[in-house]
Tab-separated table of C-alpha atoms in Angstrom:
chain	number	residue	atom	x	y	z
A	1	UNK	CA	-166.833	-195.723	-47.733
A	2	UNK	CA	-167.798	-198.433	-50.235
A	3	UNK	CA	-170.767	-196.382	-51.404
A	4	UNK	CA	-168.488	-193.357	-51.856
A	5	UNK	CA	-166.060	-195.422	-53.949
A	6	UNK	CA	-168.894	-196.636	-56.170
A	7	UNK	CA	-170.122	-193.063	-56.592
A	8	UNK	CA	-166.620	-191.949	-57.531
A	9	UNK	CA	-166.290	-194.730	-60.088
A	10	UNK	CA	-169.622	-193.717	-61.613
A	11	UNK	CA	-168.429	-190.118	-61.814
A	12	UNK	CA	-165.204	-191.121	-63.609
A	13	UNK	CA	-167.177	-193.360	-65.983
A	14	UNK	CA	-169.498	-190.455	-66.730
A	15	UNK	CA	-166.443	-188.289	-67.417
A	16	UNK	CA	-165.050	-190.846	-69.857
A	17	UNK	CA	-168.370	-190.928	-71.713
A	18	UNK	CA	-168.119	-187.153	-72.171
A	19	UNK	CA	-164.617	-187.479	-73.597
A	20	UNK	CA	-162.654	-186.359	-70.527
A	21	UNK	CA	-159.254	-188.038	-70.692
A	22	UNK	CA	-155.889	-187.987	-68.922
A	23	UNK	CA	-154.177	-189.838	-71.745
A	24	UNK	CA	-151.308	-188.045	-73.460
A	25	UNK	CA	-152.567	-189.664	-76.660
A	26	UNK	CA	-156.089	-188.289	-76.892
A	27	UNK	CA	-156.814	-190.226	-80.098
A	28	UNK	CA	-156.031	-193.577	-78.515
A	29	UNK	CA	-156.696	-193.506	-74.750
A	30	UNK	CA	-154.455	-195.880	-72.822
A	31	UNK	CA	-156.836	-196.349	-69.910
A	32	UNK	CA	-160.081	-198.371	-69.901
A	33	UNK	CA	-163.101	-196.503	-71.281
A	34	UNK	CA	-164.829	-197.063	-67.936
A	35	UNK	CA	-162.720	-194.282	-66.370
A	36	UNK	CA	-161.449	-190.910	-67.520
A	37	UNK	CA	-158.390	-191.258	-65.268
A	38	UNK	CA	-155.684	-193.863	-64.937
A	39	UNK	CA	-153.084	-193.044	-67.591
A	40	UNK	CA	-151.557	-189.969	-65.951
A	41	UNK	CA	-153.633	-189.167	-62.882
A	42	UNK	CA	-155.776	-190.658	-60.167
A	43	UNK	CA	-157.837	-189.178	-57.343
A	44	UNK	CA	-156.129	-189.365	-53.956
A	45	UNK	CA	-156.429	-187.807	-50.514
A	46	UNK	CA	-153.583	-185.604	-49.300
A	47	UNK	CA	-154.281	-185.093	-45.630
A	48	UNK	CA	-151.795	-182.284	-45.001
A	49	UNK	CA	-151.827	-180.557	-48.378
A	50	UNK	CA	-155.262	-179.752	-49.709
A	51	UNK	CA	-157.342	-182.878	-49.023
A	52	UNK	CA	-158.745	-184.573	-52.113
A	53	UNK	CA	-156.617	-183.926	-55.186
A	54	UNK	CA	-154.958	-185.491	-58.205
A	55	UNK	CA	-151.967	-187.816	-57.951
A	56	UNK	CA	-149.460	-188.833	-60.649
A	57	UNK	CA	-149.764	-192.536	-61.530
A	58	UNK	CA	-146.504	-192.340	-63.506
A	59	UNK	CA	-143.577	-189.960	-63.835
A	60	UNK	CA	-144.763	-186.775	-65.568
A	61	UNK	CA	-142.586	-184.367	-67.541
A	62	UNK	CA	-143.008	-180.619	-67.258
A	63	UNK	CA	-145.109	-179.329	-70.140
A	64	UNK	CA	-146.722	-182.625	-71.173
A	65	UNK	CA	-150.483	-182.812	-71.495
A	66	UNK	CA	-152.056	-184.602	-68.545
A	67	UNK	CA	-155.798	-183.895	-68.775
A	68	UNK	CA	-158.243	-182.833	-71.485
A	69	UNK	CA	-161.827	-181.684	-70.859
A	70	UNK	CA	-163.981	-181.201	-74.003
A	71	UNK	CA	-165.987	-177.985	-74.186
A	72	UNK	CA	-169.183	-180.072	-74.160
A	73	UNK	CA	-168.327	-181.264	-70.625
A	74	UNK	CA	-167.804	-177.752	-69.223
A	75	UNK	CA	-170.605	-176.188	-67.230
A	76	UNK	CA	-170.930	-172.612	-68.465
A	77	UNK	CA	-173.666	-169.998	-68.579
A	78	UNK	CA	-173.893	-170.696	-72.287
A	79	UNK	CA	-174.404	-174.447	-71.887
A	80	UNK	CA	-176.839	-174.239	-68.947
A	81	UNK	CA	-178.895	-171.567	-70.681
A	82	UNK	CA	-179.666	-173.951	-73.518
A	83	UNK	CA	-182.625	-174.614	-71.221
A	84	UNK	CA	-185.258	-172.298	-72.737
A	85	UNK	CA	-187.112	-171.703	-69.480
A	86	UNK	CA	-183.915	-170.508	-67.817
A	87	UNK	CA	-182.857	-168.447	-70.817
A	88	UNK	CA	-186.173	-166.570	-71.025
A	89	UNK	CA	-186.159	-165.837	-67.292
A	90	UNK	CA	-182.542	-164.623	-67.273
A	91	UNK	CA	-183.216	-162.278	-70.191
A	92	UNK	CA	-185.877	-160.565	-68.073
A	93	UNK	CA	-183.232	-159.706	-65.446
A	94	UNK	CA	-180.517	-158.079	-67.528
A	95	UNK	CA	-179.158	-156.001	-64.629
A	96	UNK	CA	-177.575	-159.042	-62.985
A	97	UNK	CA	-173.854	-159.629	-63.415
A	98	UNK	CA	-172.458	-162.612	-65.292
A	99	UNK	CA	-171.301	-164.144	-61.992
A	100	UNK	CA	-174.747	-163.747	-60.406
A	101	UNK	CA	-176.292	-165.470	-63.411
A	102	UNK	CA	-173.731	-168.266	-63.181
A	103	UNK	CA	-174.645	-168.769	-59.518
A	104	UNK	CA	-178.328	-168.965	-60.460
A	105	UNK	CA	-177.452	-171.445	-63.218
A	106	UNK	CA	-175.685	-173.687	-60.716
A	107	UNK	CA	-178.624	-173.610	-58.296
A	108	UNK	CA	-181.004	-174.238	-61.214
A	109	UNK	CA	-179.106	-177.383	-62.176
A	110	UNK	CA	-178.976	-178.495	-58.537
A	111	UNK	CA	-182.754	-178.158	-58.442
A	112	UNK	CA	-183.098	-180.537	-61.396
A	113	UNK	CA	-181.633	-183.400	-59.375
A	114	UNK	CA	-180.925	-186.518	-61.430
A	115	UNK	CA	-182.362	-184.963	-64.567
A	116	UNK	CA	-179.444	-182.520	-64.772
A	117	UNK	CA	-176.869	-183.520	-67.376
A	118	UNK	CA	-174.175	-182.652	-64.815
A	119	UNK	CA	-175.766	-184.574	-61.936
A	120	UNK	CA	-172.800	-186.996	-61.427
A	121	UNK	CA	-170.480	-183.974	-61.199
A	122	UNK	CA	-172.752	-181.881	-58.972
A	123	UNK	CA	-173.007	-184.727	-56.465
A	124	UNK	CA	-169.225	-184.557	-55.963
A	125	UNK	CA	-169.085	-180.850	-55.181
A	126	UNK	CA	-168.154	-180.014	-51.560
A	127	UNK	CA	-171.126	-179.650	-49.227
A	128	UNK	CA	-169.604	-176.618	-47.545
A	129	UNK	CA	-166.794	-174.091	-47.961
A	130	UNK	CA	-164.730	-171.825	-45.760
A	131	UNK	CA	-164.499	-168.638	-47.843
A	132	UNK	CA	-164.745	-165.383	-45.886
A	133	UNK	CA	-168.331	-164.732	-47.008
A	134	UNK	CA	-169.336	-167.826	-44.997
A	135	UNK	CA	-167.663	-166.647	-41.776
A	136	UNK	CA	-169.997	-165.960	-38.871
A	137	UNK	CA	-169.520	-163.070	-36.457
A	138	UNK	CA	-167.376	-165.159	-34.099
A	139	UNK	CA	-165.054	-166.456	-36.841
A	140	UNK	CA	-164.765	-162.966	-38.342
A	141	UNK	CA	-163.703	-161.464	-35.018
A	142	UNK	CA	-161.180	-164.280	-34.552
A	143	UNK	CA	-159.140	-162.773	-37.407
A	144	UNK	CA	-158.359	-159.875	-35.000
A	145	UNK	CA	-156.636	-157.619	-37.581
A	146	UNK	CA	-158.653	-154.626	-38.803
A	147	UNK	CA	-157.785	-155.191	-42.467
A	148	UNK	CA	-158.967	-158.819	-42.310
A	149	UNK	CA	-162.148	-157.850	-40.449
A	150	UNK	CA	-162.927	-155.235	-43.093
A	151	UNK	CA	-162.303	-157.626	-46.002
A	152	UNK	CA	-164.525	-160.250	-44.364
A	153	UNK	CA	-167.343	-157.836	-43.640
A	154	UNK	CA	-167.161	-156.555	-47.205
A	155	UNK	CA	-167.336	-160.124	-48.581
A	156	UNK	CA	-170.364	-160.951	-46.430
A	157	UNK	CA	-172.223	-157.760	-47.376
A	158	UNK	CA	-171.449	-158.294	-51.063
A	159	UNK	CA	-172.806	-161.855	-50.963
A	160	UNK	CA	-176.012	-160.716	-49.238
A	161	UNK	CA	-176.501	-157.839	-51.650
A	162	UNK	CA	-176.058	-160.036	-54.725
A	163	UNK	CA	-178.412	-162.661	-53.297
A	164	UNK	CA	-181.145	-160.061	-52.765
A	165	UNK	CA	-180.652	-158.712	-56.302
A	166	UNK	CA	-181.009	-162.199	-57.801
A	167	UNK	CA	-183.951	-163.249	-55.620
A	168	UNK	CA	-186.595	-162.105	-58.112
A	169	UNK	CA	-185.028	-164.214	-60.877
A	170	UNK	CA	-184.928	-167.294	-58.639
A	171	UNK	CA	-188.576	-166.749	-57.727
A	172	UNK	CA	-189.445	-166.448	-61.434
A	173	UNK	CA	-187.797	-169.833	-61.928
A	174	UNK	CA	-189.882	-171.210	-59.027
A	175	UNK	CA	-186.881	-172.465	-57.076
A	176	UNK	CA	-187.593	-174.828	-54.209
A	177	UNK	CA	-187.642	-172.994	-50.839
A	178	UNK	CA	-184.283	-174.425	-49.744
A	179	UNK	CA	-182.633	-173.104	-52.913
A	180	UNK	CA	-183.967	-169.594	-52.299
A	181	UNK	CA	-182.156	-169.218	-48.988
A	182	UNK	CA	-179.015	-167.187	-48.398
A	183	UNK	CA	-177.329	-170.376	-47.209
A	184	UNK	CA	-177.887	-171.962	-50.639
A	185	UNK	CA	-176.789	-168.795	-52.418
A	186	UNK	CA	-173.529	-168.422	-50.511
A	187	UNK	CA	-172.761	-172.133	-51.088
A	188	UNK	CA	-173.229	-171.689	-54.840
A	189	UNK	CA	-171.270	-168.418	-54.791
A	190	UNK	CA	-168.420	-170.195	-52.985
A	191	UNK	CA	-168.488	-172.967	-55.584
A	192	UNK	CA	-168.188	-170.426	-58.387
A	193	UNK	CA	-165.505	-168.418	-56.574
A	194	UNK	CA	-163.332	-171.387	-55.647
A	195	UNK	CA	-163.822	-173.838	-58.521
A	196	UNK	CA	-164.408	-171.976	-61.778
A	197	UNK	CA	-161.706	-171.854	-64.427
A	198	UNK	CA	-161.076	-168.980	-66.789
A	199	UNK	CA	-162.535	-169.131	-70.289
A	200	UNK	CA	-161.989	-166.397	-72.883
A	201	UNK	CA	-165.626	-165.901	-73.832
A	202	UNK	CA	-167.216	-165.468	-70.385
A	203	UNK	CA	-165.824	-163.600	-67.388
A	204	UNK	CA	-167.940	-165.772	-65.088
A	205	UNK	CA	-165.701	-168.709	-65.983
A	206	UNK	CA	-166.714	-172.339	-66.171
A	207	UNK	CA	-167.087	-175.315	-63.887
A	208	UNK	CA	-164.766	-178.029	-65.127
A	209	UNK	CA	-165.549	-181.618	-64.050
A	210	UNK	CA	-162.368	-183.453	-62.947
A	211	UNK	CA	-160.256	-180.432	-63.913
A	212	UNK	CA	-161.284	-178.625	-60.728
A	213	UNK	CA	-159.765	-181.384	-58.578
A	214	UNK	CA	-156.263	-179.919	-58.886
A	215	UNK	CA	-155.086	-178.328	-55.648
A	216	UNK	CA	-153.246	-175.014	-55.523
A	217	UNK	CA	-149.547	-174.441	-56.083
A	218	UNK	CA	-148.340	-170.917	-55.350
A	219	UNK	CA	-146.175	-169.199	-57.970
A	220	UNK	CA	-142.482	-169.256	-57.135
A	221	UNK	CA	-140.712	-166.379	-55.459
A	222	UNK	CA	-139.783	-163.630	-57.878
A	223	UNK	CA	-136.081	-162.881	-58.374
A	224	UNK	CA	-134.897	-160.283	-55.853
A	225	UNK	CA	-134.035	-157.843	-58.633
A	226	UNK	CA	-137.719	-157.580	-59.474
A	227	UNK	CA	-138.150	-155.269	-56.485
A	228	UNK	CA	-136.255	-152.620	-58.393
A	229	UNK	CA	-139.213	-152.316	-60.748
A	230	UNK	CA	-142.142	-153.114	-58.425
A	231	UNK	CA	-143.676	-149.731	-59.126
A	232	UNK	CA	-143.566	-150.422	-62.871
A	233	UNK	CA	-145.078	-153.889	-62.565
A	234	UNK	CA	-147.923	-152.675	-60.375
A	235	UNK	CA	-149.396	-150.913	-63.402
A	236	UNK	CA	-148.086	-153.231	-66.099
A	237	UNK	CA	-149.988	-155.550	-68.409
A	238	UNK	CA	-147.152	-158.023	-67.762
A	239	UNK	CA	-148.842	-158.948	-64.464
A	240	UNK	CA	-150.509	-162.327	-64.135
A	241	UNK	CA	-154.013	-162.211	-65.601
A	242	UNK	CA	-156.202	-163.424	-62.753
A	243	UNK	CA	-159.949	-163.000	-63.081
A	244	UNK	CA	-161.218	-160.562	-60.475
A	245	UNK	CA	-164.056	-162.743	-59.193
A	246	UNK	CA	-161.596	-165.350	-57.981
A	247	UNK	CA	-161.735	-167.786	-60.887
A	248	UNK	CA	-158.967	-170.318	-60.953
A	249	UNK	CA	-156.826	-169.259	-63.859
A	250	UNK	CA	-153.593	-170.267	-65.476
A	251	UNK	CA	-150.755	-167.785	-65.732
A	252	UNK	CA	-150.680	-165.886	-68.985
A	253	UNK	CA	-147.387	-164.019	-68.773
A	254	UNK	CA	-144.352	-164.938	-70.811
A	255	UNK	CA	-142.522	-166.460	-67.838
A	256	UNK	CA	-145.090	-169.244	-67.639
A	257	UNK	CA	-144.656	-170.406	-71.229
A	258	UNK	CA	-142.786	-173.642	-71.646
A	259	UNK	CA	-139.828	-172.765	-73.919
A	260	UNK	CA	-140.079	-176.069	-75.796
A	261	UNK	CA	-143.781	-176.412	-76.401
A	262	UNK	CA	-144.717	-172.702	-76.204
A	263	UNK	CA	-147.817	-173.890	-74.345
A	264	UNK	CA	-148.932	-172.684	-70.964
A	265	UNK	CA	-147.432	-174.961	-68.336
A	266	UNK	CA	-150.661	-175.026	-66.321
A	267	UNK	CA	-153.360	-175.101	-68.947
A	268	UNK	CA	-156.224	-173.232	-70.498
A	269	UNK	CA	-158.990	-173.462	-73.056
A	270	UNK	CA	-157.596	-174.194	-76.517
A	271	UNK	CA	-159.722	-173.298	-79.514
A	272	UNK	CA	-157.902	-175.644	-81.907
A	273	UNK	CA	-159.006	-178.740	-79.978
A	274	UNK	CA	-162.170	-177.158	-78.488
A	275	UNK	CA	-161.200	-178.345	-75.031
A	276	UNK	CA	-159.694	-177.290	-71.725
A	277	UNK	CA	-156.171	-178.729	-71.663
A	278	UNK	CA	-153.966	-179.118	-68.598
A	279	UNK	CA	-150.192	-179.475	-68.671
A	280	UNK	CA	-147.754	-180.539	-65.954
A	281	UNK	CA	-146.294	-177.341	-64.491
A	282	UNK	CA	-143.296	-179.259	-63.118
A	283	UNK	CA	-141.643	-182.669	-63.259
A	284	UNK	CA	-143.643	-185.059	-61.053
A	285	UNK	CA	-142.653	-188.473	-59.759
A	286	UNK	CA	-145.162	-191.299	-59.512
A	287	UNK	CA	-147.165	-190.746	-56.320
A	288	UNK	CA	-146.657	-186.949	-56.214
A	289	UNK	CA	-149.617	-184.621	-55.935
A	290	UNK	CA	-150.086	-182.790	-59.243
A	291	UNK	CA	-150.888	-179.128	-58.672
A	292	UNK	CA	-152.309	-176.166	-60.558
A	293	UNK	CA	-151.400	-172.503	-60.144
A	294	UNK	CA	-154.534	-170.335	-59.972
A	295	UNK	CA	-152.581	-167.073	-59.745
A	296	UNK	CA	-150.683	-164.914	-57.239
A	297	UNK	CA	-152.591	-164.521	-53.964
A	298	UNK	CA	-151.908	-163.457	-50.410
A	299	UNK	CA	-153.235	-165.705	-47.658
A	300	UNK	CA	-156.101	-163.294	-46.997
A	301	UNK	CA	-157.048	-163.416	-50.687
A	302	UNK	CA	-156.856	-167.225	-50.657
A	303	UNK	CA	-159.247	-167.239	-47.701
A	304	UNK	CA	-161.563	-164.780	-49.409
A	305	UNK	CA	-161.852	-166.627	-52.716
A	306	UNK	CA	-160.943	-170.251	-51.992
A	307	UNK	CA	-161.367	-170.910	-48.269
A	308	UNK	CA	-157.835	-172.049	-47.440
A	309	UNK	CA	-154.393	-170.592	-46.774
A	310	UNK	CA	-150.778	-171.705	-47.068
A	311	UNK	CA	-148.441	-172.040	-44.102
A	312	UNK	CA	-145.597	-170.970	-46.386
A	313	UNK	CA	-146.897	-168.568	-49.006
A	314	UNK	CA	-144.110	-166.763	-50.890
A	315	UNK	CA	-146.671	-164.244	-52.167
A	316	UNK	CA	-148.097	-163.310	-48.785
A	317	UNK	CA	-147.841	-159.734	-47.580
A	318	UNK	CA	-149.125	-157.785	-44.603
A	319	UNK	CA	-149.960	-154.147	-44.106
A	320	UNK	CA	-149.318	-152.096	-40.982
A	321	UNK	CA	-150.756	-148.699	-40.026
A	322	UNK	CA	-148.674	-145.872	-41.473
A	323	UNK	CA	-148.786	-142.186	-40.668
A	324	UNK	CA	-150.652	-140.067	-43.260
A	325	UNK	CA	-147.448	-138.098	-43.931
A	326	UNK	CA	-145.782	-141.290	-45.208
A	327	UNK	CA	-148.397	-141.676	-47.929
A	328	UNK	CA	-148.188	-138.013	-48.927
A	329	UNK	CA	-144.394	-138.025	-49.082
A	330	UNK	CA	-144.244	-140.451	-51.995
A	331	UNK	CA	-145.978	-141.393	-55.246
A	332	UNK	CA	-146.150	-145.090	-54.306
A	333	UNK	CA	-149.653	-146.555	-54.025
A	334	UNK	CA	-150.886	-147.757	-50.631
A	335	UNK	CA	-151.037	-151.309	-52.004
A	336	UNK	CA	-147.273	-151.291	-52.583
A	337	UNK	CA	-146.398	-150.324	-49.000
A	338	UNK	CA	-146.303	-153.699	-47.267
A	339	UNK	CA	-144.093	-156.252	-45.516
A	340	UNK	CA	-143.124	-159.444	-47.346
A	341	UNK	CA	-143.883	-162.930	-46.005
A	342	UNK	CA	-140.292	-163.178	-44.688
A	343	UNK	CA	-140.508	-159.920	-42.729
A	344	UNK	CA	-138.645	-157.723	-45.186
A	345	UNK	CA	-140.230	-154.360	-46.018
A	346	UNK	CA	-141.216	-154.000	-49.650
A	347	UNK	CA	-139.038	-151.922	-51.934
A	348	UNK	CA	-141.745	-149.242	-52.047
A	349	UNK	CA	-142.202	-149.171	-48.252
A	350	UNK	CA	-138.477	-148.668	-47.659
A	351	UNK	CA	-138.314	-145.908	-50.262
A	352	UNK	CA	-141.387	-144.178	-48.821
A	353	UNK	CA	-140.023	-144.336	-45.266
A	354	UNK	CA	-136.635	-142.976	-46.353
A	355	UNK	CA	-138.283	-140.004	-48.047
A	356	UNK	CA	-140.660	-139.414	-45.158
A	357	UNK	CA	-137.710	-139.311	-42.730
A	358	UNK	CA	-136.008	-136.702	-44.930
A	359	UNK	CA	-136.760	-132.991	-44.352
A	360	UNK	CA	-139.305	-131.861	-46.917
A	361	UNK	CA	-137.019	-129.237	-48.442
A	362	UNK	CA	-134.410	-131.928	-49.227
A	363	UNK	CA	-136.645	-134.637	-50.655
A	364	UNK	CA	-136.375	-133.463	-54.246
A	365	UNK	CA	-132.594	-133.651	-54.212
A	366	UNK	CA	-132.486	-137.226	-52.845
A	367	UNK	CA	-135.640	-138.557	-54.467
A	368	UNK	CA	-133.762	-140.300	-57.273
A	369	UNK	CA	-131.699	-142.200	-54.694
A	370	UNK	CA	-134.770	-143.315	-52.741
A	371	UNK	CA	-136.557	-144.457	-55.878
A	372	UNK	CA	-133.513	-146.461	-56.951
A	373	UNK	CA	-133.500	-148.318	-53.625
A	374	UNK	CA	-130.442	-146.636	-52.133
A	375	UNK	CA	-129.995	-145.749	-48.485
A	376	UNK	CA	-129.930	-141.968	-48.014
A	377	UNK	CA	-127.722	-141.848	-44.936
A	378	UNK	CA	-126.847	-143.895	-41.868
A	379	UNK	CA	-128.943	-141.644	-39.625
A	380	UNK	CA	-131.902	-141.886	-41.984
A	381	UNK	CA	-131.705	-145.680	-42.120
A	382	UNK	CA	-131.335	-146.021	-38.347
A	383	UNK	CA	-134.333	-143.763	-37.786
A	384	UNK	CA	-136.665	-145.683	-40.112
A	385	UNK	CA	-135.558	-149.081	-38.787
A	386	UNK	CA	-136.264	-147.987	-35.214
A	387	UNK	CA	-139.614	-146.544	-36.273
A	388	UNK	CA	-140.601	-149.672	-38.214
A	389	UNK	CA	-139.563	-151.995	-35.380
A	390	UNK	CA	-141.475	-149.902	-32.829
A	391	UNK	CA	-144.586	-149.815	-35.040
A	392	UNK	CA	-144.579	-153.604	-35.577
A	393	UNK	CA	-144.116	-154.156	-31.851
A	394	UNK	CA	-147.032	-151.835	-31.070
A	395	UNK	CA	-149.284	-153.722	-33.500
A	396	UNK	CA	-148.346	-157.033	-31.847
A	397	UNK	CA	-149.031	-155.728	-28.335
A	398	UNK	CA	-152.376	-154.288	-29.406
A	399	UNK	CA	-153.717	-157.663	-30.596
A	400	UNK	CA	-155.786	-159.688	-28.080
A	401	UNK	CA	-153.646	-162.852	-28.112
A	402	UNK	CA	-149.948	-163.640	-28.393
A	403	UNK	CA	-148.112	-165.881	-30.830
A	404	UNK	CA	-147.605	-168.462	-28.073
A	405	UNK	CA	-151.317	-168.526	-27.254
A	406	UNK	CA	-152.309	-168.833	-30.884
A	407	UNK	CA	-149.816	-171.653	-31.385
A	408	UNK	CA	-151.225	-173.559	-28.401
A	409	UNK	CA	-154.764	-173.043	-29.670
A	410	UNK	CA	-153.951	-174.306	-33.187
A	411	UNK	CA	-152.130	-177.326	-31.748
A	412	UNK	CA	-155.121	-178.131	-29.550
A	413	UNK	CA	-157.435	-177.914	-32.560
A	414	UNK	CA	-155.110	-180.171	-34.563
A	415	UNK	CA	-155.309	-182.793	-31.847
A	416	UNK	CA	-159.100	-182.921	-31.757
A	417	UNK	CA	-161.033	-185.584	-33.624
A	418	UNK	CA	-164.782	-185.987	-33.118
A	419	UNK	CA	-164.780	-184.372	-29.698
A	420	UNK	CA	-163.270	-181.191	-28.360
A	421	UNK	CA	-161.864	-181.029	-24.843
A	422	UNK	CA	-162.211	-177.379	-24.003
A	423	UNK	CA	-160.736	-177.774	-20.532
A	424	UNK	CA	-157.403	-178.835	-22.031
A	425	UNK	CA	-157.209	-175.631	-24.041
A	426	UNK	CA	-158.297	-173.339	-21.236
A	427	UNK	CA	-155.527	-174.756	-19.068
A	428	UNK	CA	-152.982	-173.706	-21.694
A	429	UNK	CA	-154.221	-170.219	-22.464
A	430	UNK	CA	-153.988	-167.220	-20.186
A	431	UNK	CA	-156.748	-165.487	-22.138
A	432	UNK	CA	-159.866	-167.649	-22.189
A	433	UNK	CA	-162.353	-165.111	-23.510
A	434	UNK	CA	-162.202	-166.446	-27.068
A	435	UNK	CA	-162.987	-170.019	-26.042
A	436	UNK	CA	-165.973	-168.946	-23.992
A	437	UNK	CA	-167.138	-166.769	-26.900
A	438	UNK	CA	-167.113	-169.899	-29.056
A	439	UNK	CA	-169.182	-171.755	-26.441
A	440	UNK	CA	-171.626	-168.871	-26.243
A	441	UNK	CA	-171.910	-168.635	-30.034
A	442	UNK	CA	-173.039	-172.267	-30.115
A	443	UNK	CA	-175.330	-172.179	-27.069
A	444	UNK	CA	-172.915	-174.096	-24.845
A	445	UNK	CA	-172.072	-171.356	-22.359
A	446	UNK	CA	-173.917	-173.132	-19.516
A	447	UNK	CA	-171.940	-176.356	-19.903
A	448	UNK	CA	-170.509	-177.305	-16.514
A	449	UNK	CA	-168.154	-180.057	-17.646
A	450	UNK	CA	-165.952	-179.220	-20.627
A	451	UNK	CA	-164.515	-182.691	-21.023
A	452	UNK	CA	-165.439	-184.712	-24.107
A	453	UNK	CA	-167.982	-182.298	-25.560
A	454	UNK	CA	-169.295	-183.585	-28.866
A	455	UNK	CA	-169.893	-180.742	-31.261
A	456	UNK	CA	-172.794	-180.414	-33.623
A	457	UNK	CA	-172.038	-180.340	-37.339
A	458	UNK	CA	-172.588	-176.583	-37.363
A	459	UNK	CA	-170.219	-176.060	-34.431
A	460	UNK	CA	-167.593	-178.281	-36.040
A	461	UNK	CA	-167.740	-176.239	-39.253
A	462	UNK	CA	-167.422	-173.087	-37.176
A	463	UNK	CA	-164.366	-174.550	-35.487
A	464	UNK	CA	-162.784	-175.263	-38.880
A	465	UNK	CA	-163.203	-171.605	-39.832
A	466	UNK	CA	-162.046	-170.503	-36.398
A	467	UNK	CA	-158.891	-172.533	-36.925
A	468	UNK	CA	-158.320	-170.863	-40.308
A	469	UNK	CA	-158.734	-167.448	-38.666
A	470	UNK	CA	-156.235	-168.328	-35.931
A	471	UNK	CA	-153.771	-169.705	-38.498
A	472	UNK	CA	-154.079	-166.499	-40.525
A	473	UNK	CA	-153.539	-164.162	-37.573
A	474	UNK	CA	-150.669	-166.342	-36.321
A	475	UNK	CA	-148.935	-166.026	-39.683
A	476	UNK	CA	-149.587	-162.261	-39.622
A	477	UNK	CA	-147.936	-161.972	-36.197
A	478	UNK	CA	-144.941	-164.066	-37.230
A	479	UNK	CA	-144.316	-161.722	-40.156
A	480	UNK	CA	-144.324	-158.784	-37.730
A	481	UNK	CA	-141.795	-160.587	-35.518
A	482	UNK	CA	-139.630	-161.342	-38.553
A	483	UNK	CA	-139.791	-157.689	-39.565
A	484	UNK	CA	-138.612	-156.633	-36.089
A	485	UNK	CA	-135.713	-159.086	-36.439
A	486	UNK	CA	-134.882	-157.648	-39.861
A	487	UNK	CA	-134.841	-154.133	-38.415
A	488	UNK	CA	-132.650	-155.195	-35.490
A	489	UNK	CA	-130.188	-156.948	-37.801
A	490	UNK	CA	-129.973	-153.813	-39.934
A	491	UNK	CA	-129.418	-151.668	-36.853
A	492	UNK	CA	-126.696	-154.048	-35.627
A	493	UNK	CA	-124.900	-153.683	-38.951
A	494	UNK	CA	-124.467	-149.951	-38.270
A	495	UNK	CA	-122.899	-150.679	-34.883
A	496	UNK	CA	-120.032	-152.748	-36.345
């Protein structure tokens, strides 16, 4: 612990030397030059909300500057490729994407060890991540839902494909054997996916020392009236600009502009000061965790790009299997036909179901009502609510485990420390196949006594991802249950 504290102090001193500062007065820093933090922020551990993050050391006002990172401190393709050897090699492999090159740049700097100008920062990067591309076969299957399995498989295949494409470049650069492995590649890819910030001149983004310590704050719930124009927003430039490779990014729509300062309330790179500037997105009291909004994500997207999820995510949505005729009966996109985090069908899903339940020869005459969000008739509404409730119930019954079982499993995982008492879990669950699959996946299937089994580091990491998978599927099932309740409440309203 003492050694870790000393390393952290060295990192913050290094940051101060590069001009990183959390002082609101950047010309006259209020904190000692031996640390880049102390005036507005400090590093703290938030056990139940993101782990290591940034804490307010004083009351912060919404919109005030709280952290500045000079461009010279950012790790970008441009800055890393000042190394001529790297630059020449990269230019020979022009078919690689900007993100692939950024991953190679990160591994290249890691290979330099203490000679890298970013060494103090690189030593503080996480040793492992939990993004979907790092899920093994067991953890992938634990997600249970076809959509999640497909997204995970796609992420894994994409990572492997990009690694193979970049292998020749890494060999040209004579990477050490351990840096040529897929394990090293997927670690670096996860670092880029989960920690890069958006910059206007490079779609690969940048690694931002200290600035990437902010944990995630989901955007607030949109006003309910926004559903009336969901179909317009789905194709509108007014949407939040979030970089497709998963870069952390500030919001760029008008709603996120502070009306007083006309600055982004999260932050961004500012040309006039040649630095990445962060602003308080809310009023914070001393001791509060200070958060950053990366963009609007569902829990599955958070898992894919960042390796975590939120127990209460106002932007979460789930998809259920729909009959082909539902898609063909409407002009709504498939992506708009979902169920909200609170169990309510999306505006588009309700409209599509109402049209689908209408005889084809009458759809044109009532289409304007459906697209305005109006009910078409009592019989129509009753039919679609019964159908939706029945479909959600069928999805629930078709999944291998119940909500109660998943809840018991998560609770058991929460109560484990360095050891894992499998017998305690198997006593609670009626379906034990998953637990024995975990044992088999980690060569423990022949264990005769389950009590006080100490897991290897690899098995413990697998359990962390397993827990994330169970938490995701549990949240998915709860949304289905909430949707059934919504349907039943609607049906009851017609009986009064």
